Coordinates of C-alpha atoms in Angstrom, one line a residue:
M90 CA 94.9 -8.0 211.7
S91 CA 93.9 -6.4 208.4
G92 CA 96.7 -5.4 206.1
V93 CA 99.9 -7.1 205.2
R94 CA 102.5 -7.8 207.9
G95 CA 105.7 -8.4 206.1
L96 CA 105.2 -8.4 202.3
R97 CA 108.2 -10.2 200.8
R98 CA 109.0 -10.8 197.2
A99 CA 111.5 -13.4 196.1
P100 CA 112.3 -13.6 192.3
R101 CA 113.0 -17.1 191.2
D102 CA 113.4 -19.1 188.1
G103 CA 109.9 -20.6 187.5
P104 CA 108.1 -23.5 189.0
R105 CA 105.8 -26.3 188.2
A106 CA 103.2 -24.7 190.3
P107 CA 100.0 -26.3 191.3
C108 CA 97.9 -27.5 194.1
S109 CA 96.2 -29.9 196.4
A110 CA 92.8 -31.5 196.7
G111 CA 90.8 -34.3 195.6
W112 CA 89.3 -34.9 192.2
G113 CA 92.4 -36.2 190.9
V114 CA 93.4 -33.7 188.1
A115 CA 96.9 -33.2 187.3
A116 CA 99.2 -30.4 186.5
P117 CA 102.0 -30.7 184.0
A118 CA 103.3 -33.6 185.6
V119 CA 103.7 -36.3 183.2
P120 CA 103.2 -40.0 183.9
G121 CA 106.6 -41.0 183.8
G122 CA 107.4 -38.0 185.8
G123 CA 107.0 -34.1 185.5
V124 CA 106.1 -32.4 185.1
A125 CA 108.0 -34.1 183.6
G126 CA 109.1 -35.2 185.9
D127 CA 107.9 -32.3 185.7
D128 CA 107.0 -34.5 185.7
L129 CA 105.5 -36.3 184.1
I130 CA 104.3 -34.7 186.5
A131 CA 103.9 -32.3 188.1
R132 CA 102.3 -31.8 191.5
A133 CA 99.9 -32.5 194.3
G134 CA 97.7 -29.7 194.0
L135 CA 95.1 -27.7 192.3
V136 CA 95.5 -29.4 189.1
H137 CA 95.8 -32.6 190.9
S138 CA 92.4 -31.8 192.4
L139 CA 90.6 -31.2 189.2
S140 CA 90.6 -34.5 187.7
F141 CA 87.4 -34.6 189.5
A142 CA 87.4 -38.1 189.0
W143 CA 88.0 -38.4 185.4
C144 CA 89.6 -41.4 186.8
S145 CA 87.6 -41.7 189.9
L146 CA 84.3 -40.9 188.2
L147 CA 84.7 -43.3 185.3
L148 CA 85.1 -46.3 187.6
P149 CA 84.0 -46.9 191.1
P150 CA 86.7 -46.0 193.6
A151 CA 87.4 -49.7 194.3
S152 CA 88.6 -50.2 190.8
S153 CA 90.5 -47.1 190.1
M154 CA 91.9 -46.0 186.7
M155 CA 95.3 -47.1 187.8
A156 CA 94.2 -50.7 187.4
E157 CA 93.0 -49.9 183.9
L158 CA 96.4 -48.3 183.1
Q159 CA 98.5 -51.2 184.2
P160 CA 98.1 -53.1 180.9
L161 CA 99.7 -50.2 179.0
P162 CA 102.5 -51.6 176.8
C163 CA 105.7 -50.7 178.7
A164 CA 104.0 -49.9 182.0
V165 CA 104.2 -53.3 183.6
R166 CA 107.9 -53.9 183.4
L167 CA 109.1 -50.4 183.2
L168 CA 110.7 -50.1 186.6
S169 CA 112.8 -53.3 186.1
A170 CA 113.5 -52.1 182.6
V171 CA 115.0 -48.8 183.9
A172 CA 117.3 -50.8 186.1
L173 CA 118.2 -53.1 183.2
G174 CA 119.0 -50.0 181.1
V175 CA 121.8 -49.1 183.5
L176 CA 123.3 -52.5 182.9
L177 CA 122.9 -52.3 179.1
A178 CA 124.1 -48.8 178.7
G179 CA 126.4 -48.3 181.7
P180 CA 130.2 -48.1 181.8
S181 CA 130.7 -51.8 181.2
S182 CA 129.5 -51.4 177.6
A183 CA 132.3 -49.1 176.7
A184 CA 135.0 -50.4 174.4
A185 CA 138.0 -51.7 176.3
G186 CA 140.7 -49.0 176.7
D187 CA 138.4 -46.1 175.8
A188 CA 138.8 -43.3 178.3
P189 CA 135.7 -41.6 179.6
P190 CA 135.6 -37.8 179.8
G191 CA 137.8 -36.4 182.6
K192 CA 135.6 -33.5 183.6
I193 CA 132.0 -32.8 182.9
A194 CA 130.2 -29.5 183.7
V195 CA 126.4 -29.3 184.3
V196 CA 124.9 -25.8 184.4
G197 CA 121.9 -25.8 186.6
A198 CA 121.0 -27.8 189.8
G199 CA 117.2 -28.1 189.2
I200 CA 115.6 -31.5 188.6
G201 CA 117.0 -31.6 185.1
G202 CA 120.6 -30.7 186.2
S203 CA 120.6 -33.0 189.2
A204 CA 119.1 -35.9 187.2
V205 CA 121.5 -35.6 184.3
A206 CA 124.5 -35.5 186.8
Y207 CA 123.2 -38.8 188.2
F208 CA 122.6 -40.4 184.8
L209 CA 126.0 -39.2 183.5
Q210 CA 127.8 -40.8 186.4
Q211 CA 125.7 -44.0 185.9
H212 CA 127.0 -44.3 182.4
F213 CA 130.5 -42.9 182.5
G214 CA 131.4 -44.2 185.9
P215 CA 132.3 -42.6 189.3
Q216 CA 135.8 -41.7 188.1
V217 CA 134.5 -38.7 186.1
Q218 CA 134.6 -35.4 187.8
L219 CA 131.2 -33.7 187.8
D220 CA 130.9 -30.0 188.5
V221 CA 127.4 -28.6 188.8
Y222 CA 127.0 -24.8 188.6
E223 CA 124.0 -23.2 190.3
K224 CA 123.5 -19.5 190.9
G225 CA 120.5 -20.0 193.3
S226 CA 119.4 -22.9 195.4
E227 CA 119.6 -26.6 194.7
G228 CA 116.2 -27.6 193.3
G229 CA 115.7 -24.6 191.0
R230 CA 112.0 -24.4 190.4
L231 CA 111.3 -26.9 193.1
A232 CA 111.3 -24.7 196.2
T233 CA 109.7 -24.2 199.6
I234 CA 109.0 -21.2 201.8
F235 CA 108.5 -20.9 205.6
V236 CA 105.2 -19.8 207.2
N237 CA 105.0 -20.0 211.0
K238 CA 108.0 -22.3 211.1
Q239 CA 106.5 -24.8 208.6
Q240 CA 107.7 -25.3 205.1
Y241 CA 105.3 -25.2 202.1
E242 CA 105.8 -25.9 198.4
C243 CA 105.9 -22.7 196.4
G244 CA 107.3 -24.3 193.2
G245 CA 106.6 -27.7 191.6
A246 CA 104.1 -29.2 193.9
S247 CA 103.1 -32.7 192.7
I248 CA 104.2 -35.7 190.7
H249 CA 102.2 -38.2 188.7
S250 CA 102.0 -41.8 189.8
L251 CA 103.4 -43.1 186.5
S252 CA 106.5 -40.8 186.8
L253 CA 108.9 -43.7 186.7
H254 CA 112.2 -41.8 186.9
M255 CA 110.9 -39.7 189.8
Q256 CA 109.6 -42.8 191.5
D257 CA 113.0 -44.4 191.0
F258 CA 114.8 -41.4 192.5
V259 CA 112.6 -41.4 195.6
K260 CA 113.3 -45.1 196.2
L261 CA 117.0 -44.7 195.5
L262 CA 117.3 -41.9 197.9
G263 CA 115.2 -43.5 200.7
L264 CA 112.7 -40.7 200.5
K265 CA 109.0 -41.1 201.3
H266 CA 105.7 -40.1 199.7
R267 CA 103.9 -37.4 201.6
R268 CA 100.6 -38.3 203.2
E269 CA 97.7 -37.1 201.2
V270 CA 95.1 -34.9 202.9
A271 CA 91.8 -35.0 201.0
G272 CA 89.9 -31.9 200.0
K273 CA 87.2 -31.0 197.4
S274 CA 87.6 -28.8 194.4
A275 CA 85.5 -26.6 192.2
I276 CA 85.7 -24.4 189.1
F277 CA 84.8 -20.8 189.4
S278 CA 83.8 -18.5 186.6
G279 CA 84.1 -15.2 188.4
E280 CA 80.4 -15.1 189.2
Q281 CA 79.5 -18.7 190.2
F282 CA 80.9 -22.2 190.4
V283 CA 80.3 -24.0 187.1
L284 CA 81.3 -27.4 188.5
E285 CA 81.6 -28.6 192.1
E286 CA 82.9 -31.8 193.5
T287 CA 80.8 -33.5 196.2
D288 CA 81.3 -36.4 198.5
W289 CA 79.1 -38.6 196.4
Y290 CA 80.6 -40.5 193.5
L291 CA 77.4 -41.0 191.6
L292 CA 76.4 -37.4 192.0
N293 CA 79.8 -36.2 190.6
L294 CA 79.4 -38.6 187.7
F295 CA 75.8 -37.4 187.0
R296 CA 76.9 -33.7 187.1
L297 CA 79.7 -34.3 184.5
W298 CA 77.3 -36.2 182.2
W299 CA 74.5 -33.6 182.7
H300 CA 76.8 -30.6 181.9
Y301 CA 79.1 -32.1 179.3
G302 CA 77.7 -35.4 177.9
I303 CA 80.4 -37.9 177.3
S304 CA 83.1 -35.3 176.7
F305 CA 84.9 -36.6 179.8
L306 CA 85.0 -40.1 178.3
R307 CA 86.4 -38.8 175.0
L308 CA 89.0 -36.8 176.9
Q309 CA 90.0 -39.9 178.8
M310 CA 90.4 -42.0 175.7
W311 CA 92.5 -39.2 174.0
V312 CA 94.8 -38.8 176.9
E313 CA 95.2 -42.6 177.4
E314 CA 96.2 -43.0 173.8
V315 CA 98.8 -40.3 174.1
M316 CA 100.2 -41.6 177.3
E317 CA 100.3 -45.2 176.2
K318 CA 102.6 -44.2 173.3
F319 CA 104.6 -41.9 175.5
M320 CA 105.4 -44.7 178.0
R321 CA 107.5 -46.3 175.2
I322 CA 110.3 -43.9 176.1
Y323 CA 111.2 -45.9 179.2
K324 CA 111.7 -49.1 177.2
Y325 CA 113.8 -47.2 174.7
Q326 CA 116.0 -45.7 177.4
A327 CA 116.2 -49.0 179.3
H328 CA 117.9 -50.5 176.1
G329 CA 120.3 -47.5 175.8
Y330 CA 118.7 -45.7 172.9
A331 CA 118.9 -41.9 172.6
F332 CA 117.8 -39.2 170.2
S333 CA 119.7 -36.3 168.8
N334 CA 116.8 -34.0 168.6
L335 CA 113.3 -33.7 170.2
E336 CA 111.5 -34.2 166.9
E337 CA 113.2 -37.6 166.5
L338 CA 112.2 -38.5 170.0
L339 CA 108.6 -37.6 169.5
H340 CA 108.5 -39.4 166.1
S341 CA 109.8 -42.6 167.7
L342 CA 107.0 -42.5 170.2
G343 CA 104.0 -41.5 168.2
G344 CA 105.1 -40.8 164.6
E345 CA 104.1 -37.6 162.8
T346 CA 101.0 -37.4 165.1
F347 CA 103.2 -36.5 168.1
V348 CA 105.4 -34.1 166.1
N349 CA 102.2 -32.3 164.8
M350 CA 100.9 -32.1 168.4
T351 CA 103.6 -29.5 169.1
Q352 CA 102.2 -27.3 166.3
R353 CA 98.5 -27.4 166.9
S354 CA 96.5 -26.4 170.0
V355 CA 95.0 -28.8 172.6
A356 CA 91.6 -27.2 172.0
E357 CA 91.7 -28.0 168.3
S358 CA 92.8 -31.6 169.0
L359 CA 90.0 -32.2 171.6
L360 CA 87.3 -30.7 169.5
E361 CA 88.4 -33.0 166.7
V362 CA 87.8 -36.1 168.8
G363 CA 84.3 -35.0 169.8
V364 CA 84.9 -33.1 173.1
T365 CA 82.4 -30.2 173.3
Q366 CA 83.3 -26.6 173.3
R367 CA 81.7 -26.1 176.7
F368 CA 83.8 -28.8 178.2
V369 CA 86.9 -27.2 176.7
D370 CA 85.9 -23.7 178.0
D371 CA 85.0 -24.9 181.5
V372 CA 87.2 -27.8 182.4
I373 CA 90.2 -27.9 180.0
A374 CA 90.8 -24.2 180.4
A375 CA 90.7 -24.4 184.2
V376 CA 93.3 -27.2 184.2
L377 CA 95.6 -25.4 181.9
R378 CA 95.2 -22.1 183.7
S379 CA 96.2 -23.7 187.0
S380 CA 99.1 -25.7 185.5
Y381 CA 100.7 -23.7 182.7
G382 CA 98.9 -20.4 183.4
Q383 CA 97.9 -20.3 179.8
S384 CA 94.9 -20.8 177.6
V385 CA 93.6 -23.8 175.6
L386 CA 95.8 -22.6 172.7
V387 CA 98.8 -24.3 174.2
P388 CA 100.2 -27.1 172.0
A389 CA 98.3 -30.4 172.1
F390 CA 101.3 -32.4 173.4
A391 CA 101.9 -30.1 176.3
G392 CA 98.2 -30.1 177.0
A393 CA 98.0 -33.8 177.1
M394 CA 100.9 -34.0 179.6
S395 CA 99.0 -31.5 181.8
L396 CA 95.8 -33.5 181.6
A397 CA 97.5 -36.8 182.2
G398 CA 96.9 -36.5 185.9
A399 CA 93.3 -37.3 185.2
Q400 CA 94.5 -40.8 184.5
G401 CA 96.1 -41.5 187.9
N402 CA 97.0 -40.4 191.4
M403 CA 99.4 -37.5 192.3
W404 CA 101.9 -37.6 195.0
A405 CA 104.7 -35.4 196.6
V406 CA 107.8 -36.0 198.5
E407 CA 107.8 -35.9 202.3
G408 CA 109.9 -32.9 203.3
G409 CA 109.7 -31.2 200.0
N410 CA 110.1 -32.2 196.3
K411 CA 113.5 -30.3 196.2
L412 CA 115.0 -33.1 198.3
V413 CA 115.2 -35.2 195.1
C414 CA 117.6 -32.7 193.6
S415 CA 119.8 -32.3 196.6
G416 CA 119.7 -36.1 197.2
L417 CA 120.9 -36.9 193.7
L418 CA 123.7 -34.4 193.8
K419 CA 124.9 -35.8 197.1
L420 CA 124.6 -39.3 195.8
T421 CA 126.8 -38.6 192.8
K422 CA 129.3 -36.6 195.0
A423 CA 129.0 -33.8 192.5
N424 CA 131.0 -30.7 193.2
V425 CA 128.3 -28.0 193.4
I426 CA 129.7 -24.6 192.6
Q427 CA 127.7 -21.6 193.8
A428 CA 128.2 -19.4 190.8
K429 CA 126.5 -17.8 187.8
V430 CA 127.7 -19.1 184.5
T431 CA 128.2 -16.2 182.0
G432 CA 129.6 -18.0 179.0
V433 CA 131.0 -21.0 177.3
S434 CA 133.9 -20.7 174.8
L435 CA 135.3 -23.4 172.5
H436 CA 138.9 -24.5 172.4
S437 CA 140.8 -27.5 171.3
S438 CA 143.4 -29.9 172.7
D439 CA 145.0 -32.7 170.7
G440 CA 142.4 -32.3 168.1
K441 CA 139.5 -32.7 170.6
A442 CA 137.0 -30.0 171.6
L443 CA 137.6 -28.4 175.0
Y444 CA 135.0 -26.1 176.6
Q445 CA 135.9 -23.2 178.9
V446 CA 133.1 -22.4 181.3
H447 CA 133.2 -18.8 182.5
Y448 CA 131.4 -17.9 185.7
E449 CA 131.0 -15.3 188.5
D450 CA 131.0 -16.1 192.2
D451 CA 131.5 -14.2 195.4
E452 CA 135.2 -13.9 194.7
G453 CA 134.8 -12.5 191.2
Q454 CA 135.2 -14.0 187.7
A455 CA 136.8 -17.3 187.0
S456 CA 136.7 -20.2 184.5
A457 CA 137.4 -23.9 184.1
F458 CA 137.9 -26.3 181.2
Y459 CA 135.8 -29.4 180.5
D460 CA 135.6 -32.3 178.1
M461 CA 131.8 -32.1 178.1
V462 CA 129.1 -29.5 179.1
V463 CA 125.4 -29.9 179.7
I464 CA 123.2 -26.8 179.9
A465 CA 120.4 -27.6 182.2
T466 CA 118.9 -24.1 182.5
P467 CA 116.7 -22.3 179.9
L468 CA 118.8 -20.4 177.3
H469 CA 116.1 -18.1 176.0
S470 CA 116.9 -14.5 176.2
S471 CA 114.2 -13.8 178.9
K472 CA 115.8 -16.4 181.1
S473 CA 119.6 -16.5 180.6
N474 CA 122.5 -14.3 179.4
I475 CA 125.0 -17.1 178.8
T476 CA 127.1 -16.3 175.7
F477 CA 128.9 -18.8 173.4
E478 CA 132.2 -17.9 171.8
N479 CA 134.4 -19.4 169.1
F480 CA 131.6 -21.7 167.8
D481 CA 131.1 -22.1 164.0
P482 CA 128.3 -21.8 163.1
P483 CA 127.6 -19.5 166.0
I484 CA 125.2 -20.4 168.8
T485 CA 122.6 -17.6 168.9
D486 CA 119.7 -16.8 171.2
F487 CA 116.7 -19.1 170.8
P488 CA 113.3 -17.5 169.9
G489 CA 110.4 -17.4 172.3
S490 CA 109.8 -16.2 175.8
F491 CA 108.8 -17.5 179.2
H492 CA 105.5 -17.1 180.9
P493 CA 105.4 -15.4 184.3
T494 CA 103.6 -17.1 187.2
I495 CA 103.1 -15.3 190.5
T496 CA 102.8 -17.6 193.5
S497 CA 101.3 -15.8 196.6
V498 CA 101.3 -17.8 199.8
I499 CA 98.9 -16.1 202.2
H500 CA 98.1 -16.9 205.8
G501 CA 94.7 -15.6 206.4
Y502 CA 90.9 -16.0 206.5
L503 CA 89.2 -16.7 203.2
N504 CA 86.5 -14.4 202.1
S505 CA 83.9 -17.1 201.3
S506 CA 81.3 -14.5 200.4
Y507 CA 83.2 -13.6 197.2
F508 CA 82.5 -17.2 196.1
G509 CA 78.8 -17.2 197.1
F510 CA 79.1 -18.6 200.7
P511 CA 78.2 -15.9 203.2
E512 CA 78.7 -18.3 206.1
P513 CA 82.5 -19.2 206.1
K514 CA 82.0 -22.6 207.9
L515 CA 79.8 -23.8 205.0
F516 CA 82.5 -23.3 202.4
P517 CA 83.4 -26.8 201.2
F518 CA 86.4 -26.5 198.8
A519 CA 90.1 -26.8 199.4
S520 CA 91.0 -26.0 195.7
I521 CA 89.5 -23.5 193.3
L522 CA 90.2 -23.5 189.6
T523 CA 89.0 -20.8 187.3
T524 CA 87.7 -20.4 183.8
D525 CA 89.3 -18.1 181.3
S526 CA 87.3 -15.0 182.3
P527 CA 88.6 -11.4 181.8
D528 CA 87.1 -10.4 185.1
L529 CA 89.3 -12.9 187.1
F530 CA 92.6 -11.7 188.5
F531 CA 93.9 -15.2 189.6
N532 CA 94.3 -18.5 187.9
A533 CA 93.8 -20.9 190.8
M534 CA 94.1 -21.1 194.6
D535 CA 94.3 -23.9 197.1
N536 CA 94.5 -24.5 200.8
I537 CA 97.9 -26.1 201.1
C538 CA 99.5 -28.4 203.6
P539 CA 103.1 -28.3 204.9
V540 CA 105.7 -30.5 203.3
N541 CA 106.0 -32.5 206.6
I542 CA 102.6 -33.9 207.5
S543 CA 102.2 -35.7 210.8
G544 CA 99.7 -38.5 211.5
T545 CA 97.6 -36.1 213.5
F546 CA 97.5 -33.3 211.0
R547 CA 94.1 -32.0 209.8
R548 CA 93.2 -29.4 207.3
K549 CA 92.0 -26.1 208.7
Q550 CA 88.3 -25.6 208.8
P551 CA 87.0 -23.0 206.3
Q552 CA 86.3 -20.4 209.1
E553 CA 89.8 -20.7 210.4
A554 CA 93.0 -18.9 209.3
A555 CA 94.7 -21.2 206.8
I556 CA 97.7 -21.2 204.4
W557 CA 96.4 -20.5 200.8
R558 CA 98.5 -20.5 197.6
V559 CA 97.2 -18.2 194.9
L560 CA 98.5 -18.4 191.3
S561 CA 98.2 -15.4 189.2
Q562 CA 99.8 -13.7 186.2
Q563 CA 100.4 -10.4 188.0
P564 CA 101.1 -9.7 191.7
L565 CA 98.0 -9.2 193.7
D566 CA 97.3 -5.7 194.9
K567 CA 95.7 -4.8 198.3
Q568 CA 92.2 -4.6 196.8
Q569 CA 92.5 -8.0 195.2
L570 CA 93.8 -9.5 198.5
K571 CA 90.8 -8.0 200.3
T572 CA 88.6 -9.5 197.7
L573 CA 89.9 -13.0 198.4
F574 CA 90.5 -12.7 202.1
R575 CA 88.6 -11.1 205.0
S576 CA 91.9 -10.5 206.7
Y577 CA 95.4 -12.0 206.7
Y578 CA 98.5 -12.2 208.7
S579 CA 101.2 -12.4 206.0
V580 CA 101.7 -12.6 202.3
Q581 CA 104.8 -14.0 200.6
V582 CA 105.2 -13.5 196.9
T583 CA 107.4 -15.6 194.6
E584 CA 107.8 -14.5 191.0
W585 CA 108.6 -17.3 188.6
Q586 CA 109.4 -17.4 184.9
A587 CA 107.7 -20.7 185.1
Y588 CA 106.9 -22.2 181.7
P589 CA 107.6 -21.3 178.0
H590 CA 105.0 -18.9 176.5
Y591 CA 103.8 -21.5 174.0
D592 CA 102.3 -18.9 171.7
S593 CA 105.6 -17.0 171.3
T594 CA 107.2 -19.6 168.9
K595 CA 106.6 -22.9 167.3
S596 CA 110.2 -23.9 167.0
I597 CA 111.8 -26.6 169.2
P598 CA 115.3 -26.0 170.4
P599 CA 118.1 -28.4 169.5
I600 CA 119.7 -30.8 172.0
I601 CA 123.2 -30.9 170.5
L602 CA 124.8 -27.4 170.4
H603 CA 128.3 -28.8 169.5
D604 CA 130.2 -32.1 169.6
N605 CA 130.0 -32.5 173.4
L606 CA 127.9 -29.5 174.3
F607 CA 124.3 -30.4 175.0
Y608 CA 121.1 -28.5 175.9
L609 CA 118.6 -30.2 178.2
N610 CA 115.9 -27.6 178.8
G611 CA 114.7 -27.4 175.2
V612 CA 112.3 -30.2 176.2
E613 CA 110.2 -27.6 178.0
W614 CA 109.0 -26.4 174.6
V615 CA 107.5 -29.8 174.1
A616 CA 106.0 -30.1 177.6
S617 CA 107.2 -28.8 180.9
S618 CA 107.2 -31.0 184.1
M619 CA 109.5 -32.7 186.5
E620 CA 109.3 -36.0 184.7
M621 CA 109.8 -34.5 181.3
A622 CA 113.0 -32.9 182.7
A623 CA 114.0 -36.4 184.0
V624 CA 113.3 -38.0 180.7
A625 CA 115.3 -35.4 178.9
A626 CA 118.2 -35.8 181.4
K627 CA 118.3 -39.6 180.7
N628 CA 118.2 -38.9 176.9
V629 CA 121.1 -36.4 177.1
A630 CA 123.2 -38.8 179.3
L631 CA 122.6 -41.6 176.8
L632 CA 123.2 -39.4 173.8
A633 CA 126.5 -38.1 175.3
Y634 CA 127.6 -41.6 176.2
N635 CA 126.8 -43.1 172.8
R636 CA 128.5 -40.2 170.9
W637 CA 131.6 -40.3 173.1
Y638 CA 132.1 -44.0 172.4
Q639 CA 130.8 -43.8 168.8
D640 CA 127.9 -46.2 169.4
L641 CA 125.9 -44.5 166.6
E642 CA 123.5 -47.5 166.2
K643 CA 122.0 -46.4 169.5
I644 CA 121.2 -42.9 168.3
D645 CA 118.1 -42.0 166.2
Q646 CA 117.3 -45.7 165.5
K647 CA 114.3 -46.0 163.2
D648 CA 111.3 -48.2 163.9
L649 CA 112.3 -48.8 167.5
M650 CA 109.0 -50.3 168.6
H651 CA 109.4 -53.1 166.1
K652 CA 113.1 -53.5 167.1
M653 CA 112.0 -53.7 170.8
K654 CA 109.5 -56.4 170.1
T655 CA 112.1 -58.5 168.3
E656 CA 114.8 -57.9 170.9
L657 CA 112.4 -58.9 173.7

């Protein structure tokens, strides 16, 4: 049983990739969705596990952090406000006699593309023809793989409890939350565990205080302040307001502070509010390595979105998170075209812009004309080769690159001795995060559960063969596999271009590429998660709608918070 039986490699376009266990930490899944969507979000998993209890440690389990978050401005009525937003900004608000676009193309069928198709139909009406181009599988970076006839998440794994768009999608589609299977987490330095979760709340709390003082409280206050302001976006969108660029969107939520958070690191921001360097090195680094696969030098806003899971519970969709994407596309009756888009060229008809989408499918090269196009796939050179023709000024490649994440799903027996537990049955952890050590060859690993969990399902005992997901920056070689596992039955490797490499550029891509040509995925350079993609999708749909009907007062409105207070 030693050795790999069936090593498979499946290149894909990036995930939101984390974990599963029980401290409550979050990956880039932003409240609101996560990733950011995302989202904000992100993912039942490793990162979900690490919140150690930043929420569950600060208050007794009976009065969870979620109760404390409910008074956030915007949070109480947000779900009803989202529904209200459809009424306020839907087709009925168009001027009488104004014709909607005849045909709209969406490039990409991930969470951003499927969400924007749904929102576009909500605003422009069901008479608009929606074509969605996808070269791979519906869901994009939300994906599953089969092990022993069971499906497991190998992409975006968990979603934050305050991901309001994602919550709304799940209810709309009649999907269910996956049953949570508890498990403990720990942070490994390469030599020893620097922090371990136990079954005792007071002991966990004492360990955090003993090692890090009140740094975990300072972190909670910082993240809460960011998220309280971020939640304003749902109220803005419920009233039909949109933003023509991401800087305007950020400024409307948190002023220059939010804009500056895209230019300075999360480490710098946390040290400034009194979080200790040791806490940053041990805990913050572990969360960011398991979520973004990067260091504490990621921008503060992206870091806050990743750490937001510490403020609430994480969840996932029964049957797989990708069901949200396929469900939205089915609901909108979008025409999904299995093809690779190679270019967009500008033409005109009766003085109006017309966009020709060029694509390749199994039958060869073809093209189609559209009144409006939304690009819902990354346009950076490392991710896409879509060309733009006849545009003045020209649309060129965007700077920056994407960060590789390798997801290895391994069915095997964990080598607990490597982690300091010679007796396998005594190994207590379901999720292992890691510090930023040069000796470590993996970012995080967790004992994962299938996407369909029965009422009788139980997590495998540590001495039993289990399904482990290992996140790393390079594919694991045989020696590294033998280090982590005593033996294994199978290894399946998925290579993702998962997230932007945040050190590669400080510039934020535009949303408007031309009159009715929009770019959705630039939001990933602010923060990447399922909910962030859903928030961006709603913004693009509102922006397209308001521009089409020349409702310019709904775009880039200044001092929106004051306006909201007076309107309500």
